[in-house]
Amino acid sequence: MKKRPLGQNFLVDLNAARRILELAGISPGEPVLEIGPGKGVLTGGLIERSGALTAIEIDPRLCAELTKRFGSNPGFRLLQADALKFDYSSLGPRFKVVSNLPYYAAVPILKRLVHYGARISDMTLMLQKEVADRLVAEPGSKAYGSLSVFVQYHCQVERLMEVGKNAFSPPPKVNSTVIRATPRVRPKVEVNDEKTFFSIVHAAFFHKRKMLKNNLKAWEKQFDLDRNKIHLAGIDLARRGETLSLEDFAAISNVIHSAND
Ligand code: SAM
């Protein structure tokens, strides 16, 4: 099969497209950003609902098709640009994001959008099911990892709908899921220093099968020994990182950060 380096699996199931448009909950006049409009299966409906759509598409051939189809509509602006590099602050103070993300770049694009979260009211995103599983994962589950902690720290994440491979042309190898991520006004947990928090989270998941006392060795000066058990911020370091909630990571991070102050 022809290689599709730009993740060009186009949604052809019009029921799924209609449901995504409904789930996005767009109010008339609300600015919307669509990343990767492709052949425009969502674009017409987005223009109709919002009347203020900006779309970013990297592929010049698709841009030409989209301009032909929607270019005369005053509620549509198309930018030929790379969503991985785009400066989203140029889009104005507040907008919604709706996208069937190119799967090869779903995680880095999502991370970039989270970075601009103060401007984004919410994001309705279709991505590969395996990534959606990681985004909504709870502590103790197989999919829970540093991506879950990062996204849940900054956003409230909900799983909205499953979409099978056959809804696309050509069908991708994996199933898809639509999620909604709503950036939080304040992070989910209070941390004294985000850099310390995320260094600990990354270290805790670095060797997933190892106990925290091994993964967090860099901070062993702060370990407490109590009746032959090693603790940090009251958390038993014989546990694995995958069992810790965001609150637990915040507790560890705040103890470490205040000790280093
Ligand atoms: N929205 C369309 C649909 O649902 O049928 C297309 C979705 S397709 C999964 C992903 C789209 O993102 C393609 O149109 C592709 O050309 C575009 N794309 C891929 N990489 C991109 C990037 N880095 N920046 C912007 N668009 C990109």
PDB file of C-alpha atoms and ligand atoms in Angstrom:
ATOM      1  CA  MET A   1       0.000   0.000   0.000  1.00  0.00           C
ATOM      2  CA  LYS A   2       1.103   3.555  -0.715  1.00  0.00           C
ATOM      3  CA  LYS A   3       2.904   5.159   2.202  1.00  0.00           C
ATOM      4  CA  ARG A   4       1.006   7.958   3.949  1.00  0.00           C
ATOM      5  CA  PRO A   5       3.599   9.926   5.858  1.00  0.00           C
ATOM      6  CA  LEU A   6       1.133  12.716   6.693  1.00  0.00           C
ATOM      7  CA  GLY A   7      -1.360  10.439   8.434  1.00  0.00           C
ATOM      8  CA  GLN A   8      -3.857  10.971   5.631  1.00  0.00           C
ATOM      9  CA  ASN A   9      -6.677   8.620   6.559  1.00  0.00           C
ATOM     10  CA  PHE A  10      -9.804  10.515   5.619  1.00  0.00           C
ATOM     11  CA  LEU A  11     -13.044  10.094   7.524  1.00  0.00           C
ATOM     12  CA  VAL A  12     -15.719   8.847   5.132  1.00  0.00           C
ATOM     13  CA  ASP A  13     -18.408   7.804   7.635  1.00  0.00           C
ATOM     14  CA  LEU A  14     -20.724  10.807   7.503  1.00  0.00           C
ATOM     15  CA  ASN A  15     -22.626   9.721  10.630  1.00  0.00           C
ATOM     16  CA  ALA A  16     -19.389   9.772  12.597  1.00  0.00           C
ATOM     17  CA  ALA A  17     -18.573  13.207  11.126  1.00  0.00           C
ATOM     18  CA  ARG A  18     -22.004  14.551  12.119  1.00  0.00           C
ATOM     19  CA  ARG A  19     -21.626  13.202  15.674  1.00  0.00           C
ATOM     20  CA  ILE A  20     -18.191  14.818  16.031  1.00  0.00           C
ATOM     21  CA  LEU A  21     -19.691  18.154  14.951  1.00  0.00           C
ATOM     22  CA  GLU A  22     -22.485  17.764  17.518  1.00  0.00           C
ATOM     23  CA  LEU A  23     -20.081  16.728  20.285  1.00  0.00           C
ATOM     24  CA  ALA A  24     -17.931  19.798  19.612  1.00  0.00           C
ATOM     25  CA  GLY A  25     -20.831  21.961  20.879  1.00  0.00           C
ATOM     26  CA  ILE A  26     -19.994  25.048  18.831  1.00  0.00           C
ATOM     27  CA  SER A  27     -21.926  28.271  19.442  1.00  0.00           C
ATOM     28  CA  PRO A  28     -22.574  30.623  16.502  1.00  0.00           C
ATOM     29  CA  GLY A  29     -19.724  33.111  16.179  1.00  0.00           C
ATOM     30  CA  GLU A  30     -17.355  31.072  18.347  1.00  0.00           C
ATOM     31  CA  PRO A  31     -13.867  30.985  16.779  1.00  0.00           C
ATOM     32  CA  VAL A  32     -12.792  27.439  15.928  1.00  0.00           C
ATOM     33  CA  LEU A  33      -9.468  25.992  14.832  1.00  0.00           C
ATOM     34  CA  GLU A  34      -9.421  22.836  12.729  1.00  0.00           C
ATOM     35  CA  ILE A  35      -6.078  21.056  12.421  1.00  0.00           C
ATOM     36  CA  GLY A  36      -5.665  18.938   9.281  1.00  0.00           C
ATOM     37  CA  PRO A  37      -8.987  19.521   7.474  1.00  0.00           C
ATOM     38  CA  GLY A  38      -7.891  17.097   4.738  1.00  0.00           C
ATOM     39  CA  LYS A  39     -10.655  16.775   2.165  1.00  0.00           C
ATOM     40  CA  GLY A  40     -13.012  18.789   4.363  1.00  0.00           C
ATOM     41  CA  VAL A  41     -15.401  16.210   5.827  1.00  0.00           C
ATOM     42  CA  LEU A  42     -15.737  18.305   9.024  1.00  0.00           C
ATOM     43  CA  THR A  43     -14.875  21.685   7.536  1.00  0.00           C
ATOM     44  CA  GLY A  44     -18.229  22.593   5.937  1.00  0.00           C
ATOM     45  CA  GLY A  45     -20.106  21.787   9.158  1.00  0.00           C
ATOM     46  CA  LEU A  46     -17.578  23.722  11.245  1.00  0.00           C
ATOM     47  CA  ILE A  47     -17.941  26.818   9.045  1.00  0.00           C
ATOM     48  CA  GLU A  48     -21.735  26.529   9.234  1.00  0.00           C
ATOM     49  CA  ARG A  49     -21.764  26.252  13.016  1.00  0.00           C
ATOM     50  CA  SER A  50     -19.014  28.696  13.956  1.00  0.00           C
ATOM     51  CA  GLY A  51     -18.861  31.190  11.119  1.00  0.00           C
ATOM     52  CA  ALA A  52     -15.266  31.859  12.211  1.00  0.00           C
ATOM     53  CA  LEU A  53     -13.151  28.844  11.270  1.00  0.00           C
ATOM     54  CA  THR A  54      -9.390  28.836  10.834  1.00  0.00           C
ATOM     55  CA  ALA A  55      -7.945  25.639   9.391  1.00  0.00           C
ATOM     56  CA  ILE A  56      -4.285  24.609   9.307  1.00  0.00           C
ATOM     57  CA  GLU A  57      -3.341  22.077   6.649  1.00  0.00           C
ATOM     58  CA  ILE A  58       0.221  21.138   5.740  1.00  0.00           C
ATOM     59  CA  ASP A  59      -0.439  19.517   2.351  1.00  0.00           C
ATOM     60  CA  PRO A  60      -0.502  22.071  -0.511  1.00  0.00           C
ATOM     61  CA  ARG A  61      -2.627  19.824  -2.751  1.00  0.00           C
ATOM     62  CA  LEU A  62      -5.310  19.544  -0.102  1.00  0.00           C
ATOM     63  CA  CYS A  63      -5.061  23.302   0.524  1.00  0.00           C
ATOM     64  CA  ALA A  64      -5.818  23.929  -3.147  1.00  0.00           C
ATOM     65  CA  GLU A  65      -8.889  21.633  -2.996  1.00  0.00           C
ATOM     66  CA  LEU A  66     -10.127  23.250   0.231  1.00  0.00           C
ATOM     67  CA  THR A  67      -9.719  26.746  -1.209  1.00  0.00           C
ATOM     68  CA  LYS A  68     -11.724  25.732  -4.261  1.00  0.00           C
ATOM     69  CA  ARG A  69     -14.503  24.317  -2.103  1.00  0.00           C
ATOM     70  CA  PHE A  70     -14.716  26.780   0.797  1.00  0.00           C
ATOM     71  CA  GLY A  71     -12.480  29.719  -0.186  1.00  0.00           C
ATOM     72  CA  SER A  72     -15.319  32.086  -1.048  1.00  0.00           C
ATOM     73  CA  ASN A  73     -16.883  31.735   2.417  1.00  0.00           C
ATOM     74  CA  PRO A  74     -16.043  34.767   4.607  1.00  0.00           C
ATOM     75  CA  GLY A  75     -16.226  32.538   7.720  1.00  0.00           C
ATOM     76  CA  PHE A  76     -13.291  30.418   6.519  1.00  0.00           C
ATOM     77  CA  ARG A  77      -9.575  31.088   6.691  1.00  0.00           C
ATOM     78  CA  LEU A  78      -7.068  28.469   5.546  1.00  0.00           C
ATOM     79  CA  LEU A  79      -3.412  28.542   6.528  1.00  0.00           C
ATOM     80  CA  GLN A  80      -0.949  26.215   4.896  1.00  0.00           C
ATOM     81  CA  ALA A  81       1.203  25.484   7.930  1.00  0.00           C
ATOM     82  CA  ASP A  82       2.701  22.773  10.119  1.00  0.00           C
ATOM     83  CA  ALA A  83       0.624  22.218  13.268  1.00  0.00           C
ATOM     84  CA  LEU A  84       3.789  21.067  15.048  1.00  0.00           C
ATOM     85  CA  LYS A  85       5.412  24.469  14.615  1.00  0.00           C
ATOM     86  CA  PHE A  86       2.458  26.837  14.391  1.00  0.00           C
ATOM     87  CA  ASP A  87       2.268  29.789  16.786  1.00  0.00           C
ATOM     88  CA  TYR A  88      -1.259  29.352  18.174  1.00  0.00           C
ATOM     89  CA  SER A  89      -1.116  32.664  20.015  1.00  0.00           C
ATOM     90  CA  SER A  90      -1.603  34.320  16.598  1.00  0.00           C
ATOM     91  CA  LEU A  91      -5.178  33.003  16.567  1.00  0.00           C
ATOM     92  CA  GLY A  92      -6.607  35.356  19.148  1.00  0.00           C
ATOM     93  CA  PRO A  93      -7.484  35.226  22.820  1.00  0.00           C
ATOM     94  CA  ARG A  94      -9.995  32.359  22.843  1.00  0.00           C
ATOM     95  CA  PHE A  95     -10.919  29.547  20.481  1.00  0.00           C
ATOM     96  CA  LYS A  96     -12.110  25.961  20.329  1.00  0.00           C
ATOM     97  CA  VAL A  97     -10.149  23.192  18.622  1.00  0.00           C
ATOM     98  CA  VAL A  98     -11.764  20.426  16.549  1.00  0.00           C
ATOM     99  CA  SER A  99      -9.537  17.952  14.767  1.00  0.00           C
ATOM    100  CA  ASN A 100      -9.138  14.483  13.438  1.00  0.00           C
ATOM    101  CA  LEU A 101      -5.429  14.601  14.232  1.00  0.00           C
ATOM    102  CA  PRO A 102      -2.780  13.100  11.943  1.00  0.00           C
ATOM    103  CA  TYR A 103      -1.896  10.062  14.045  1.00  0.00           C
ATOM    104  CA  TYR A 104       1.887  10.180  13.529  1.00  0.00           C
ATOM    105  CA  ALA A 105       1.923  13.556  15.268  1.00  0.00           C
ATOM    106  CA  ALA A 106      -1.106  13.352  17.583  1.00  0.00           C
ATOM    107  CA  VAL A 107       0.868  13.414  20.842  1.00  0.00           C
ATOM    108  CA  PRO A 108       3.294  16.252  19.987  1.00  0.00           C
ATOM    109  CA  ILE A 109       0.452  18.372  18.535  1.00  0.00           C
ATOM    110  CA  LEU A 110      -1.655  17.746  21.647  1.00  0.00           C
ATOM    111  CA  LYS A 111       1.272  18.698  23.906  1.00  0.00           C
ATOM    112  CA  ARG A 112       1.723  21.888  21.925  1.00  0.00           C
ATOM    113  CA  LEU A 113      -1.984  22.739  22.216  1.00  0.00           C
ATOM    114  CA  VAL A 114      -1.835  22.128  25.981  1.00  0.00           C
ATOM    115  CA  HIS A 115       0.957  24.682  26.104  1.00  0.00           C
ATOM    116  CA  TYR A 116      -1.483  27.251  24.653  1.00  0.00           C
ATOM    117  CA  GLY A 117      -4.299  26.020  26.946  1.00  0.00           C
ATOM    118  CA  ALA A 118      -5.124  29.455  28.399  1.00  0.00           C
ATOM    119  CA  ARG A 119      -6.520  30.442  24.986  1.00  0.00           C
ATOM    120  CA  ILE A 120      -8.408  27.230  24.298  1.00  0.00           C
ATOM    121  CA  SER A 121     -11.946  26.731  25.629  1.00  0.00           C
ATOM    122  CA  ASP A 122     -11.895  23.019  24.751  1.00  0.00           C
ATOM    123  CA  MET A 123     -10.606  20.546  22.187  1.00  0.00           C
ATOM    124  CA  THR A 124     -12.624  17.801  20.506  1.00  0.00           C
ATOM    125  CA  LEU A 125      -9.994  15.492  19.077  1.00  0.00           C
ATOM    126  CA  MET A 126     -10.002  12.187  17.282  1.00  0.00           C
ATOM    127  CA  LEU A 127      -6.842  10.185  17.802  1.00  0.00           C
ATOM    128  CA  GLN A 128      -5.713   6.573  17.891  1.00  0.00           C
ATOM    129  CA  LYS A 129      -7.530   4.564  20.586  1.00  0.00           C
ATOM    130  CA  GLU A 130      -4.261   3.572  22.250  1.00  0.00           C
ATOM    131  CA  VAL A 131      -3.352   7.245  22.796  1.00  0.00           C
ATOM    132  CA  ALA A 132      -6.868   8.045  24.064  1.00  0.00           C
ATOM    133  CA  ASP A 133      -6.494   5.158  26.552  1.00  0.00           C
ATOM    134  CA  ARG A 134      -3.316   6.770  27.871  1.00  0.00           C
ATOM    135  CA  LEU A 135      -4.927  10.220  28.129  1.00  0.00           C
ATOM    136  CA  VAL A 136      -7.839   9.059  30.297  1.00  0.00           C
ATOM    137  CA  ALA A 137      -5.952   6.333  32.219  1.00  0.00           C
ATOM    138  CA  GLU A 138      -6.335   6.053  35.991  1.00  0.00           C
ATOM    139  CA  PRO A 139      -3.498   5.119  38.362  1.00  0.00           C
ATOM    140  CA  GLY A 140      -2.905   1.385  38.503  1.00  0.00           C
ATOM    141  CA  SER A 141      -4.026   0.753  34.920  1.00  0.00           C
ATOM    142  CA  LYS A 142      -1.738  -0.460  32.174  1.00  0.00           C
ATOM    143  CA  ALA A 143      -2.100   2.670  30.051  1.00  0.00           C
ATOM    144  CA  TYR A 144      -1.267   5.081  32.915  1.00  0.00           C
ATOM    145  CA  GLY A 145       2.029   6.891  32.387  1.00  0.00           C
ATOM    146  CA  SER A 146       3.721  10.271  32.186  1.00  0.00           C
ATOM    147  CA  LEU A 147       1.464  11.372  29.262  1.00  0.00           C
ATOM    148  CA  SER A 148      -1.628  10.680  31.426  1.00  0.00           C
ATOM    149  CA  VAL A 149      -0.193  12.758  34.266  1.00  0.00           C
ATOM    150  CA  PHE A 150       0.882  15.612  31.970  1.00  0.00           C
ATOM    151  CA  VAL A 151      -2.465  15.936  30.196  1.00  0.00           C
ATOM    152  CA  GLN A 152      -4.630  15.377  33.311  1.00  0.00           C
ATOM    153  CA  TYR A 153      -2.570  17.945  35.236  1.00  0.00           C
ATOM    154  CA  HIS A 154      -3.444  20.587  32.630  1.00  0.00           C
ATOM    155  CA  CYS A 155      -6.818  19.411  31.273  1.00  0.00           C
ATOM    156  CA  GLN A 156      -9.978  17.598  32.152  1.00  0.00           C
ATOM    157  CA  VAL A 157     -10.197  14.707  29.694  1.00  0.00           C
ATOM    158  CA  GLU A 158     -13.306  12.782  28.657  1.00  0.00           C
ATOM    159  CA  ARG A 159     -13.709   9.914  26.265  1.00  0.00           C
ATOM    160  CA  LEU A 160     -16.614  10.674  23.896  1.00  0.00           C
ATOM    161  CA  MET A 161     -16.898   8.075  21.162  1.00  0.00           C
ATOM    162  CA  GLU A 162     -15.187   5.134  19.466  1.00  0.00           C
ATOM    163  CA  VAL A 163     -14.673   5.089  15.694  1.00  0.00           C
ATOM    164  CA  GLY A 164     -13.711   1.902  13.849  1.00  0.00           C
ATOM    165  CA  LYS A 165     -11.030   1.634  11.168  1.00  0.00           C
ATOM    166  CA  ASN A 166     -13.616   1.237   8.428  1.00  0.00           C
ATOM    167  CA  ALA A 167     -14.911   4.750   8.966  1.00  0.00           C
ATOM    168  CA  PHE A 168     -11.783   5.931   7.094  1.00  0.00           C
ATOM    169  CA  SER A 169     -10.361   5.751   3.621  1.00  0.00           C
ATOM    170  CA  PRO A 170      -7.856   4.244   3.456  1.00  0.00           C
ATOM    171  CA  PRO A 171      -8.550   2.422   6.740  1.00  0.00           C
ATOM    172  CA  PRO A 172      -5.739   2.907   9.276  1.00  0.00           C
ATOM    173  CA  LYS A 173      -4.253  -0.074  11.167  1.00  0.00           C
ATOM    174  CA  VAL A 174      -5.807   0.975  14.481  1.00  0.00           C
ATOM    175  CA  ASN A 175      -9.171   2.042  15.862  1.00  0.00           C
ATOM    176  CA  SER A 176      -9.842   5.642  16.865  1.00  0.00           C
ATOM    177  CA  THR A 177     -11.435   7.478  19.747  1.00  0.00           C
ATOM    178  CA  VAL A 178     -12.873  10.969  20.052  1.00  0.00           C
ATOM    179  CA  ILE A 179     -11.991  12.739  23.287  1.00  0.00           C
ATOM    180  CA  ARG A 180     -12.672  16.134  24.756  1.00  0.00           C
ATOM    181  CA  ALA A 181      -9.844  17.884  26.584  1.00  0.00           C
ATOM    182  CA  THR A 182     -10.788  21.028  28.491  1.00  0.00           C
ATOM    183  CA  PRO A 183      -7.824  23.056  29.728  1.00  0.00           C
ATOM    184  CA  ARG A 184      -8.098  23.733  33.459  1.00  0.00           C
ATOM    185  CA  VAL A 185      -8.004  27.264  34.812  1.00  0.00           C
ATOM    186  CA  ARG A 186      -5.722  25.943  37.566  1.00  0.00           C
ATOM    187  CA  PRO A 187      -3.756  22.674  37.356  1.00  0.00           C
ATOM    188  CA  LYS A 188      -5.391  19.621  38.926  1.00  0.00           C
ATOM    189  CA  VAL A 189      -2.930  19.586  41.850  1.00  0.00           C
ATOM    190  CA  GLU A 190      -0.963  22.313  43.533  1.00  0.00           C
ATOM    191  CA  VAL A 191       2.770  21.993  42.998  1.00  0.00           C
ATOM    192  CA  ASN A 192       5.475  24.369  44.203  1.00  0.00           C
ATOM    193  CA  ASP A 193       7.602  23.851  41.138  1.00  0.00           C
ATOM    194  CA  GLU A 194       6.383  22.314  37.863  1.00  0.00           C
ATOM    195  CA  LYS A 195       9.879  21.469  36.686  1.00  0.00           C
ATOM    196  CA  THR A 196      10.516  19.343  39.773  1.00  0.00           C
ATOM    197  CA  PHE A 197       7.039  17.778  39.484  1.00  0.00           C
ATOM    198  CA  PHE A 198       7.516  16.664  35.877  1.00  0.00           C
ATOM    199  CA  SER A 199      11.130  15.520  36.454  1.00  0.00           C
ATOM    200  CA  ILE A 200       9.819  13.232  39.189  1.00  0.00           C
ATOM    201  CA  VAL A 201       6.936  11.990  37.047  1.00  0.00           C
ATOM    202  CA  HIS A 202       9.280  11.166  34.159  1.00  0.00           C
ATOM    203  CA  ALA A 203      11.768   9.448  36.450  1.00  0.00           C
ATOM    204  CA  ALA A 204       8.998   7.460  38.180  1.00  0.00           C
ATOM    205  CA  PHE A 205       7.856   5.967  34.866  1.00  0.00           C
ATOM    206  CA  PHE A 206      11.308   5.619  33.321  1.00  0.00           C
ATOM    207  CA  HIS A 207      11.581   1.906  34.127  1.00  0.00           C
ATOM    208  CA  LYS A 208       7.922   1.005  34.478  1.00  0.00           C
ATOM    209  CA  ARG A 209       8.581  -2.274  36.309  1.00  0.00           C
ATOM    210  CA  LYS A 210      10.983  -0.780  38.856  1.00  0.00           C
ATOM    211  CA  MET A 211      10.070   0.397  42.328  1.00  0.00           C
ATOM    212  CA  LEU A 212      10.079   4.126  43.065  1.00  0.00           C
ATOM    213  CA  LYS A 213      13.132   3.779  45.326  1.00  0.00           C
ATOM    214  CA  ASN A 214      15.119   2.798  42.231  1.00  0.00           C
ATOM    215  CA  ASN A 215      13.569   5.225  39.765  1.00  0.00           C
ATOM    216  CA  LEU A 216      13.857   8.170  42.187  1.00  0.00           C
ATOM    217  CA  LYS A 217      17.490   7.475  43.247  1.00  0.00           C
ATOM    218  CA  ALA A 218      18.513  10.996  42.187  1.00  0.00           C
ATOM    219  CA  TRP A 219      16.553  12.315  45.191  1.00  0.00           C
ATOM    220  CA  GLU A 220      17.640   9.649  47.728  1.00  0.00           C
ATOM    221  CA  LYS A 221      18.899  12.293  50.160  1.00  0.00           C
ATOM    222  CA  GLN A 222      15.245  13.061  50.875  1.00  0.00           C
ATOM    223  CA  PHE A 223      14.256   9.403  51.456  1.00  0.00           C
ATOM    224  CA  ASP A 224      13.013   8.541  54.987  1.00  0.00           C
ATOM    225  CA  LEU A 225      13.796   5.182  56.510  1.00  0.00           C
ATOM    226  CA  ASP A 226      11.120   3.990  58.901  1.00  0.00           C
ATOM    227  CA  ARG A 227      10.971   0.416  60.242  1.00  0.00           C
ATOM    228  CA  ASN A 228      12.952  -0.854  57.263  1.00  0.00           C
ATOM    229  CA  LYS A 229      10.600   0.833  54.798  1.00  0.00           C
ATOM    230  CA  ILE A 230      11.680   3.689  52.590  1.00  0.00           C
ATOM    231  CA  HIS A 231       9.229   6.567  52.333  1.00  0.00           C
ATOM    232  CA  LEU A 232       9.024   9.950  50.735  1.00  0.00           C
ATOM    233  CA  ALA A 233       6.231  12.386  51.645  1.00  0.00           C
ATOM    234  CA  GLY A 234       4.562   9.450  53.418  1.00  0.00           C
ATOM    235  CA  ILE A 235       4.559   7.329  50.241  1.00  0.00           C
ATOM    236  CA  ASP A 236       6.069   3.857  50.378  1.00  0.00           C
ATOM    237  CA  LEU A 237       8.815   3.776  47.748  1.00  0.00           C
ATOM    238  CA  ALA A 238       8.420   0.042  47.300  1.00  0.00           C
ATOM    239  CA  ARG A 239       5.433   1.037  45.153  1.00  0.00           C
ATOM    240  CA  ARG A 240       5.691   1.522  41.410  1.00  0.00           C
ATOM    241  CA  GLY A 241       5.164   4.906  39.772  1.00  0.00           C
ATOM    242  CA  GLU A 242       2.118   3.597  37.917  1.00  0.00           C
ATOM    243  CA  THR A 243       0.193   3.339  41.238  1.00  0.00           C
ATOM    244  CA  LEU A 244       0.634   7.011  42.170  1.00  0.00           C
ATOM    245  CA  SER A 245      -2.120   9.588  41.722  1.00  0.00           C
ATOM    246  CA  LEU A 246      -1.402  13.163  40.650  1.00  0.00           C
ATOM    247  CA  GLU A 247      -1.860  14.125  44.317  1.00  0.00           C
ATOM    248  CA  ASP A 248       0.845  11.599  45.337  1.00  0.00           C
ATOM    249  CA  PHE A 249       3.262  12.967  42.722  1.00  0.00           C
ATOM    250  CA  ALA A 250       2.529  16.500  43.926  1.00  0.00           C
ATOM    251  CA  ALA A 251       3.222  15.498  47.551  1.00  0.00           C
ATOM    252  CA  ILE A 252       6.598  13.984  46.606  1.00  0.00           C
ATOM    253  CA  SER A 253       7.499  16.919  44.394  1.00  0.00           C
ATOM    254  CA  ASN A 254       6.617  19.509  47.051  1.00  0.00           C
ATOM    255  CA  VAL A 255       8.730  17.761  49.718  1.00  0.00           C
ATOM    256  CA  ILE A 256      11.687  17.525  47.338  1.00  0.00           C
ATOM    257  CA  HIS A 257      11.352  21.089  46.147  1.00  0.00           C
ATOM    258  CA  SER A 258      11.097  22.573  49.648  1.00  0.00           C
ATOM    259  CA  ALA A 259      14.147  20.537  50.750  1.00  0.00           C
ATOM    260  CA  ASN A 260      16.122  22.052  47.840  1.00  0.00           C
ATOM    261  CA  ASP A 261      14.954  25.629  48.447  1.00  0.00           C
TER     262      ASP A 261
HETATM  263  N1  SAM B   1      -9.957  16.074   8.889  1.00  0.00           N
HETATM  264  C1  SAM B   1      -9.830  15.151   7.774  1.00  0.00           C
HETATM  265  C2  SAM B   1     -10.776  13.985   7.959  1.00  0.00           C
HETATM  266  O1  SAM B   1     -11.291  13.819   9.094  1.00  0.00           O
HETATM  267  O2  SAM B   1     -10.998  13.252   6.992  1.00  0.00           O
HETATM  268  C3  SAM B   1      -8.388  14.649   7.611  1.00  0.00           C
HETATM  269  C4  SAM B   1      -7.811  13.939   8.780  1.00  0.00           C
HETATM  270  S1  SAM B   1      -6.257  13.132   8.474  1.00  0.00           S
HETATM  271  C5  SAM B   1      -6.268  11.933   9.782  1.00  0.00           C
HETATM  272  C6  SAM B   1      -5.020  14.263   9.024  1.00  0.00           C
HETATM  273  C7  SAM B   1      -4.854  15.528   8.201  1.00  0.00           C
HETATM  274  O3  SAM B   1      -3.804  16.299   8.805  1.00  0.00           O
HETATM  275  C8  SAM B   1      -4.457  15.342   6.770  1.00  0.00           C
HETATM  276  O4  SAM B   1      -5.220  16.190   5.961  1.00  0.00           O
HETATM  277  C9  SAM B   1      -2.968  15.748   6.716  1.00  0.00           C
HETATM  278  O5  SAM B   1      -2.555  16.258   5.463  1.00  0.00           O
HETATM  279  C10 SAM B   1      -2.923  16.796   7.792  1.00  0.00           C
HETATM  280  N2  SAM B   1      -1.604  16.940   8.433  1.00  0.00           N
HETATM  281  C11 SAM B   1      -0.663  16.003   8.636  1.00  0.00           C
HETATM  282  N3  SAM B   1       0.385  16.503   9.295  1.00  0.00           N
HETATM  283  C12 SAM B   1       0.105  17.801   9.539  1.00  0.00           C
HETATM  284  C13 SAM B   1       0.809  18.853  10.187  1.00  0.00           C
HETATM  285  N4  SAM B   1       2.017  18.641  10.726  1.00  0.00           N
HETATM  286  N5  SAM B   1       0.246  20.073  10.225  1.00  0.00           N
HETATM  287  C14 SAM B   1      -0.988  20.290   9.674  1.00  0.00           C
HETATM  288  N6  SAM B   1      -1.704  19.333   9.053  1.00  0.00           N
HETATM  289  C15 SAM B   1      -1.170  18.104   8.985  1.00  0.00           C
END
